[in-house]
mmCIF file of C-alpha atoms in Angstrom:
data_model
loop_
_atom_site.group_PDB
_atom_site.id
_atom_site.type_symbol
_atom_site.label_atom_id
_atom_site.label_comp_id
_atom_site.label_asym_id
_atom_site.label_seq_id
_atom_site.Cartn_x
_atom_site.Cartn_y
_atom_site.Cartn_z
ATOM 1 C CA MET A 1 -21.297 24.405 -0.348
ATOM 2 C CA GLU A 2 -21.920 21.636 -2.800
ATOM 3 C CA THR A 3 -22.009 22.633 -6.429
ATOM 4 C CA SER A 4 -22.682 20.816 -9.636
ATOM 5 C CA GLU A 5 -18.932 20.600 -10.074
ATOM 6 C CA SER A 6 -18.348 18.856 -6.773
ATOM 7 C CA ASN A 7 -18.096 15.458 -8.412
ATOM 8 C CA GLN A 8 -15.297 16.586 -10.649
ATOM 9 C CA PRO A 9 -11.699 16.152 -9.543
ATOM 10 C CA SER A 10 -10.536 19.264 -7.740
ATOM 11 C CA ASP A 11 -7.284 21.042 -8.455
ATOM 12 C CA GLU A 12 -5.831 18.957 -5.669
ATOM 13 C CA THR A 13 -6.966 15.745 -7.325
ATOM 14 C CA ARG A 14 -5.015 15.494 -10.487
ATOM 15 C CA ASP A 15 -5.825 12.908 -13.096
ATOM 16 C CA ASN A 16 -2.558 12.603 -14.939
ATOM 17 C CA SER A 17 -3.840 10.503 -17.788
ATOM 18 C CA GLU A 18 -3.563 13.431 -20.181
ATOM 19 C CA ILE A 19 -0.197 14.823 -19.201
ATOM 20 C CA PRO A 20 2.449 14.891 -21.934
ATOM 21 C CA SER A 21 3.931 11.530 -22.792
ATOM 22 C CA SER A 22 7.462 12.646 -21.900
ATOM 23 C CA SER A 23 6.504 13.106 -18.272
ATOM 24 C CA GLU A 24 3.881 10.353 -18.220
ATOM 25 C CA LYS A 25 6.473 7.630 -17.789
ATOM 26 C CA GLN A 26 6.938 8.261 -14.091
ATOM 27 C CA LEU A 27 5.406 10.343 -11.363
ATOM 28 C CA ARG A 28 8.766 12.062 -10.912
ATOM 29 C CA PRO A 29 10.289 12.422 -14.360
ATOM 30 C CA GLY A 30 13.997 11.752 -14.273
ATOM 31 C CA LEU A 31 13.995 9.928 -10.962
ATOM 32 C CA TRP A 32 14.478 6.482 -12.445
ATOM 33 C CA ASP A 33 17.178 7.769 -14.786
ATOM 34 C CA VAL A 34 19.178 8.674 -11.701
ATOM 35 C CA VAL A 35 18.424 5.353 -10.015
ATOM 36 C CA ASN A 36 19.353 3.394 -13.139
ATOM 37 C CA GLU A 37 22.582 5.316 -13.447
ATOM 38 C CA ARG A 38 23.570 4.548 -9.863
ATOM 39 C CA TYR A 39 22.214 1.003 -9.796
ATOM 40 C CA PRO A 40 22.360 -0.269 -13.385
ATOM 41 C CA GLY A 41 19.573 -2.659 -14.234
ATOM 42 C CA SER A 42 17.835 -2.292 -10.903
ATOM 43 C CA MET A 43 14.920 -0.329 -12.287
ATOM 44 C CA ILE A 44 12.935 -0.562 -15.459
ATOM 45 C CA HIS A 45 10.980 1.836 -17.571
ATOM 46 C CA ASN A 46 7.491 0.771 -18.382
ATOM 47 C CA ASP A 47 6.160 2.222 -21.563
ATOM 48 C CA ASP A 48 3.253 -0.181 -21.765
ATOM 49 C CA PHE A 49 0.995 1.237 -19.100
ATOM 50 C CA VAL A 50 -2.132 -0.638 -18.238
ATOM 51 C CA SER A 51 -4.892 1.809 -17.476
ATOM 52 C CA MET A 52 -6.636 1.407 -14.168
ATOM 53 C CA ALA A 53 -9.835 -0.552 -14.497
ATOM 54 C CA THR A 54 -13.097 1.226 -14.010
ATOM 55 C CA LEU A 55 -15.013 0.272 -10.907
ATOM 56 C CA ASP A 56 -18.127 -1.502 -12.130
ATOM 57 C CA LYS A 57 -20.018 -1.833 -8.865
ATOM 58 C CA PRO A 58 -20.497 0.224 -5.711
ATOM 59 C CA LEU A 59 -17.539 0.112 -3.371
ATOM 60 C CA GLY A 60 -19.827 -1.135 -0.630
ATOM 61 C CA GLU A 61 -20.375 -4.298 -2.647
ATOM 62 C CA CYS A 62 -16.742 -4.883 -3.535
ATOM 63 C CA ARG A 63 -14.410 -7.522 -2.188
ATOM 64 C CA LEU A 64 -11.225 -5.737 -1.196
ATOM 65 C CA GLY A 65 -7.765 -7.261 -1.260
ATOM 66 C CA PHE A 66 -4.555 -5.840 0.105
ATOM 67 C CA VAL A 67 -0.927 -6.408 -0.841
ATOM 68 C CA SER A 68 2.135 -4.817 0.657
ATOM 69 C CA THR A 69 5.881 -4.833 0.187
ATOM 70 C CA SER A 70 6.278 -4.764 3.959
ATOM 71 C CA GLY A 71 7.419 -8.340 4.456
ATOM 72 C CA VAL A 72 4.661 -8.861 7.020
ATOM 73 C CA GLN A 73 3.742 -12.505 7.465
ATOM 74 C CA SER A 74 2.003 -14.832 9.841
ATOM 75 C CA ILE A 75 4.131 -16.134 12.684
ATOM 76 C CA GLY A 76 5.214 -19.617 11.751
ATOM 77 C CA SER A 77 5.221 -19.124 7.990
ATOM 78 C CA MET A 78 8.478 -19.427 6.068
ATOM 79 C CA PRO A 79 10.415 -16.210 6.721
ATOM 80 C CA PHE A 80 11.293 -14.096 3.714
ATOM 81 C CA ASP A 81 14.923 -14.343 2.661
ATOM 82 C CA VAL A 82 15.978 -10.834 3.578
ATOM 83 C CA VAL A 83 19.696 -11.347 2.957
ATOM 84 C CA HIS A 84 19.621 -12.860 -0.507
ATOM 85 C CA PRO A 85 21.669 -10.564 -2.776
ATOM 86 C CA VAL A 86 18.977 -10.305 -5.457
ATOM 87 C CA GLY A 87 15.945 -10.532 -3.224
ATOM 88 C CA ASP A 88 13.121 -12.933 -2.517
ATOM 89 C CA TYR A 89 10.493 -13.332 -5.244
ATOM 90 C CA THR A 90 8.000 -15.228 -3.147
ATOM 91 C CA PHE A 91 4.892 -13.962 -1.438
ATOM 92 C CA ARG A 92 2.966 -14.887 1.662
ATOM 93 C CA ARG A 93 -0.733 -15.261 2.197
ATOM 94 C CA VAL A 94 -2.000 -13.706 5.397
ATOM 95 C CA PRO A 95 -5.535 -14.803 6.303
ATOM 96 C CA SER A 96 -7.517 -11.609 6.636
ATOM 97 C CA ASP A 97 -8.828 -12.643 10.046
ATOM 98 C CA THR A 98 -5.339 -13.054 11.497
ATOM 99 C CA PRO A 99 -4.914 -11.276 14.840
ATOM 100 C CA ALA A 100 -2.350 -8.489 14.565
ATOM 101 C CA ASP A 101 -0.247 -10.035 17.322
ATOM 102 C CA GLN A 102 0.138 -13.131 15.164
ATOM 103 C CA LEU A 103 2.044 -11.197 12.511
ATOM 104 C CA GLU A 104 5.747 -10.552 12.265
ATOM 105 C CA ILE A 105 7.942 -8.558 9.926
ATOM 106 C CA HIS A 106 10.804 -9.940 7.868
ATOM 107 C CA GLN A 107 12.176 -6.979 6.003
ATOM 108 C CA LEU A 108 15.320 -4.935 6.562
ATOM 109 C CA LYS A 109 14.867 -2.119 4.093
ATOM 110 C CA TYR A 110 12.638 0.257 5.998
ATOM 111 C CA PRO A 111 12.476 1.438 9.599
ATOM 112 C CA THR A 112 10.235 -0.911 11.533
ATOM 113 C CA ASP A 113 10.225 0.816 14.914
ATOM 114 C CA GLY A 114 6.657 2.023 14.415
ATOM 115 C CA ALA A 115 5.439 -1.167 12.760
ATOM 116 C CA ASN A 116 6.908 -3.313 15.502
ATOM 117 C CA ARG A 117 4.714 -1.450 17.982
ATOM 118 C CA ASP A 118 1.643 -1.338 15.742
ATOM 119 C CA VAL A 119 1.801 -3.361 12.547
ATOM 120 C CA ASN A 120 -1.147 -1.410 11.164
ATOM 121 C CA VAL A 121 1.152 1.428 10.117
ATOM 122 C CA VAL A 122 2.431 -0.764 7.282
ATOM 123 C CA TYR A 123 -0.079 -3.592 7.185
ATOM 124 C CA PRO A 124 -3.416 -2.213 8.393
ATOM 125 C CA ILE A 125 -5.119 -5.548 8.807
ATOM 126 C CA GLU A 126 -7.200 -4.441 11.769
ATOM 127 C CA ARG A 127 -8.228 -1.196 10.092
ATOM 128 C CA LEU A 128 -9.213 -3.051 6.930
ATOM 129 C CA ARG A 129 -11.426 -5.346 8.967
ATOM 130 C CA GLU A 130 -13.030 -2.342 10.661
ATOM 131 C CA ILE A 131 -13.608 -0.646 7.326
ATOM 132 C CA ALA A 132 -15.224 -3.785 5.955
ATOM 133 C CA ALA A 133 -17.358 -4.146 9.093
ATOM 134 C CA ALA A 134 -18.501 -0.538 8.662
ATOM 135 C CA GLY A 135 -19.688 -1.329 5.143
ATOM 136 C CA VAL A 136 -17.258 0.937 3.327
ATOM 137 C CA VAL A 137 -16.393 -2.141 1.298
ATOM 138 C CA GLY A 138 -18.394 -5.323 1.012
ATOM 139 C CA GLU A 139 -15.808 -7.657 2.479
ATOM 140 C CA LEU A 140 -12.148 -8.525 2.479
ATOM 141 C CA THR A 141 -10.597 -11.286 0.459
ATOM 142 C CA GLY A 142 -9.943 -14.423 2.460
ATOM 143 C CA ASN A 143 -6.232 -13.721 2.347
ATOM 144 C CA LEU A 144 -4.203 -10.551 2.211
ATOM 145 C CA TYR A 145 -0.744 -10.660 0.644
ATOM 146 C CA SER A 146 2.793 -9.607 1.346
ATOM 147 C CA PHE A 147 6.242 -9.741 -0.176
ATOM 148 C CA ILE A 148 9.492 -7.895 0.365
ATOM 149 C CA GLY A 149 10.255 -4.823 -1.652
ATOM 150 C CA TYR A 150 13.954 -5.561 -1.945
ATOM 151 C CA ASN A 151 14.080 -7.314 -5.297
ATOM 152 C CA MET A 152 16.909 -6.355 -7.598
ATOM 153 C CA ASP A 153 15.520 -7.884 -10.788
ATOM 154 C CA PRO A 154 12.410 -5.888 -11.556
ATOM 155 C CA ARG A 155 11.632 -7.847 -14.705
ATOM 156 C CA HIS A 156 11.642 -11.073 -12.720
ATOM 157 C CA LEU A 157 9.421 -9.403 -10.163
ATOM 158 C CA GLU A 158 7.046 -8.177 -12.828
ATOM 159 C CA ARG A 159 6.856 -11.452 -14.737
ATOM 160 C CA THR A 160 6.667 -13.873 -11.847
ATOM 161 C CA LEU A 161 5.895 -12.403 -8.435
ATOM 162 C CA ALA A 162 3.503 -9.729 -9.667
ATOM 163 C CA GLU A 163 1.773 -12.190 -11.964
ATOM 164 C CA ASP A 164 1.515 -14.779 -9.188
ATOM 165 C CA ILE A 165 -0.064 -12.287 -6.814
ATOM 166 C CA ALA A 166 -2.429 -11.064 -9.516
ATOM 167 C CA ASP A 167 -3.481 -14.673 -10.153
ATOM 168 C CA ALA A 168 -3.993 -15.191 -6.433
ATOM 169 C CA PHE A 169 -6.280 -12.180 -6.194
ATOM 170 C CA GLU A 170 -8.198 -13.401 -9.194
ATOM 171 C CA GLU A 171 -8.739 -16.711 -7.415
ATOM 172 C CA GLU A 172 -9.891 -14.753 -4.372
ATOM 173 C CA GLN A 173 -12.368 -12.950 -6.645
ATOM 174 C CA ALA A 174 -11.145 -9.568 -5.523
ATOM 175 C CA ASP A 175 -12.923 -6.598 -7.066
ATOM 176 C CA VAL A 176 -10.440 -4.059 -5.767
ATOM 177 C CA VAL A 177 -6.897 -4.413 -4.503
ATOM 178 C CA LEU A 178 -5.079 -1.837 -2.440
ATOM 179 C CA ALA A 179 -1.325 -2.084 -3.003
ATOM 180 C CA ALA A 180 1.004 -0.339 -0.602
ATOM 181 C CA PRO A 181 4.765 0.095 -0.420
ATOM 182 C CA ALA A 182 6.489 0.000 2.923
ATOM 183 C CA MET B 1 9.107 4.895 5.011
ATOM 184 C CA GLY B 2 7.587 2.333 7.321
ATOM 185 C CA HIS B 3 4.561 4.468 8.151
ATOM 186 C CA GLN B 4 2.416 4.421 5.018
ATOM 187 C CA PHE B 5 -0.766 4.272 7.070
ATOM 188 C CA GLY B 6 0.157 6.803 9.693
ATOM 189 C CA VAL B 7 1.526 6.486 13.178
ATOM 190 C CA PRO B 8 1.198 3.694 15.754
ATOM 191 C CA PHE B 9 -2.141 3.364 17.553
ATOM 192 C CA HIS B 10 -3.772 6.246 15.648
ATOM 193 C CA LYS B 11 -6.676 4.165 14.427
ATOM 194 C CA GLU B 12 -8.674 6.985 12.872
ATOM 195 C CA LEU B 13 -5.708 8.253 10.894
ATOM 196 C CA GLN B 14 -4.946 4.753 9.670
ATOM 197 C CA LYS B 15 -8.525 4.360 8.511
ATOM 198 C CA ASP B 16 -8.543 7.834 6.970
ATOM 199 C CA VAL B 17 -5.576 6.865 4.807
ATOM 200 C CA ILE B 18 -7.351 3.748 3.583
ATOM 201 C CA ARG B 19 -10.580 5.661 2.980
ATOM 202 C CA ALA B 20 -8.685 8.342 1.065
ATOM 203 C CA CYS B 21 -7.299 5.658 -1.225
ATOM 204 C CA LEU B 22 -10.659 4.009 -1.734
ATOM 205 C CA GLU B 23 -12.346 7.332 -2.461
ATOM 206 C CA LEU B 24 -10.113 7.708 -5.499
ATOM 207 C CA LEU B 25 -11.414 4.562 -7.114
ATOM 208 C CA PRO B 26 -14.601 5.978 -8.645
ATOM 209 C CA MET B 27 -12.465 8.752 -10.153
ATOM 210 C CA THR B 28 -10.077 6.490 -11.995
ATOM 211 C CA SER B 29 -10.092 7.280 -15.648
ATOM 212 C CA GLY B 30 -6.445 7.042 -16.577
ATOM 213 C CA THR B 31 -3.236 5.530 -15.378
ATOM 214 C CA ARG B 32 -2.918 7.335 -12.074
ATOM 215 C CA ILE B 33 -4.298 9.966 -9.801
ATOM 216 C CA GLU B 34 -2.451 11.998 -7.209
ATOM 217 C CA ARG B 35 -4.116 13.666 -4.262
ATOM 218 C CA PRO B 36 -2.338 15.207 -1.294
ATOM 219 C CA PHE B 37 -3.441 13.779 2.033
ATOM 220 C CA PRO B 38 -5.054 16.513 4.107
ATOM 221 C CA LYS B 39 -2.781 16.127 7.118
ATOM 222 C CA THR B 40 0.886 16.798 7.586
ATOM 223 C CA TRP B 41 3.295 14.204 8.909
ATOM 224 C CA ALA B 42 4.188 16.559 11.749
ATOM 225 C CA ALA B 43 0.545 16.790 12.815
ATOM 226 C CA ALA B 44 0.170 13.018 12.583
ATOM 227 C CA ARG B 45 3.189 12.496 14.805
ATOM 228 C CA ARG B 46 1.931 15.017 17.346
ATOM 229 C CA GLU B 47 -1.435 13.290 17.513
ATOM 230 C CA GLY B 48 0.238 9.916 17.725
ATOM 231 C CA LYS B 49 2.325 10.988 20.694
ATOM 232 C CA VAL B 50 -0.802 12.182 22.524
ATOM 233 C CA ILE B 51 -2.529 8.863 21.830
ATOM 234 C CA GLU B 52 0.471 6.867 22.977
ATOM 235 C CA GLN B 53 0.682 8.938 26.154
ATOM 236 C CA MET B 54 -2.999 8.311 26.840
ATOM 237 C CA LEU B 55 -2.541 4.592 26.293
ATOM 238 C CA HIS B 56 0.480 4.642 28.584
ATOM 239 C CA ASP B 57 -1.448 6.491 31.303
ATOM 240 C CA GLU B 58 -4.321 4.023 31.074
ATOM 241 C CA SER B 59 -2.086 0.990 31.422
#
């Protein structure tokens, strides 16, 4: 039964913006300490969080973008360099109307058996189109984006690749961007 | 890993994952929100196998 509290986050929906600062640094406090110890310099701590922007229009009127670390790209585009020792800091534009069978995956760091049969499990381009067609969102950006998650210089990633993709979405006039790991 | 949006050919599950993400947007007031997805991986795999079997039988 609906109650006046139904619009408030439930116990299962936790807004962590007010959790203590010591544990606010990461979702799993201590995880990156372990990673940094094993792979020095491969991870960074971000103390300068940028709060999520507030949605200023109904979702049904928003232009939705999508970016993934899956290494999915259009057949015929320059393949990601999946064997470079420090990674590939480039991204690919995938026109949002690209047929799923015109996509391929260049990424070695996650199991692709499922994605090779149905790319939507990592890059749900068909599902995004269906969701837009159903009016859940207004429309998709003209291009969706992809890069590979294996990048061993996170500061380089943050200052170049992430900035480049953010600029690209700004040019696409995206209102909302869904970012997914692979 | 490699199955962030569910299992192959399970279109409804894949859309449910996207919808679940989008539903969080109006709630954003801080740096992050966590919400468990209301389906287990085991259940998703079971459903996926049934769907794949159906697709196989139809082809």
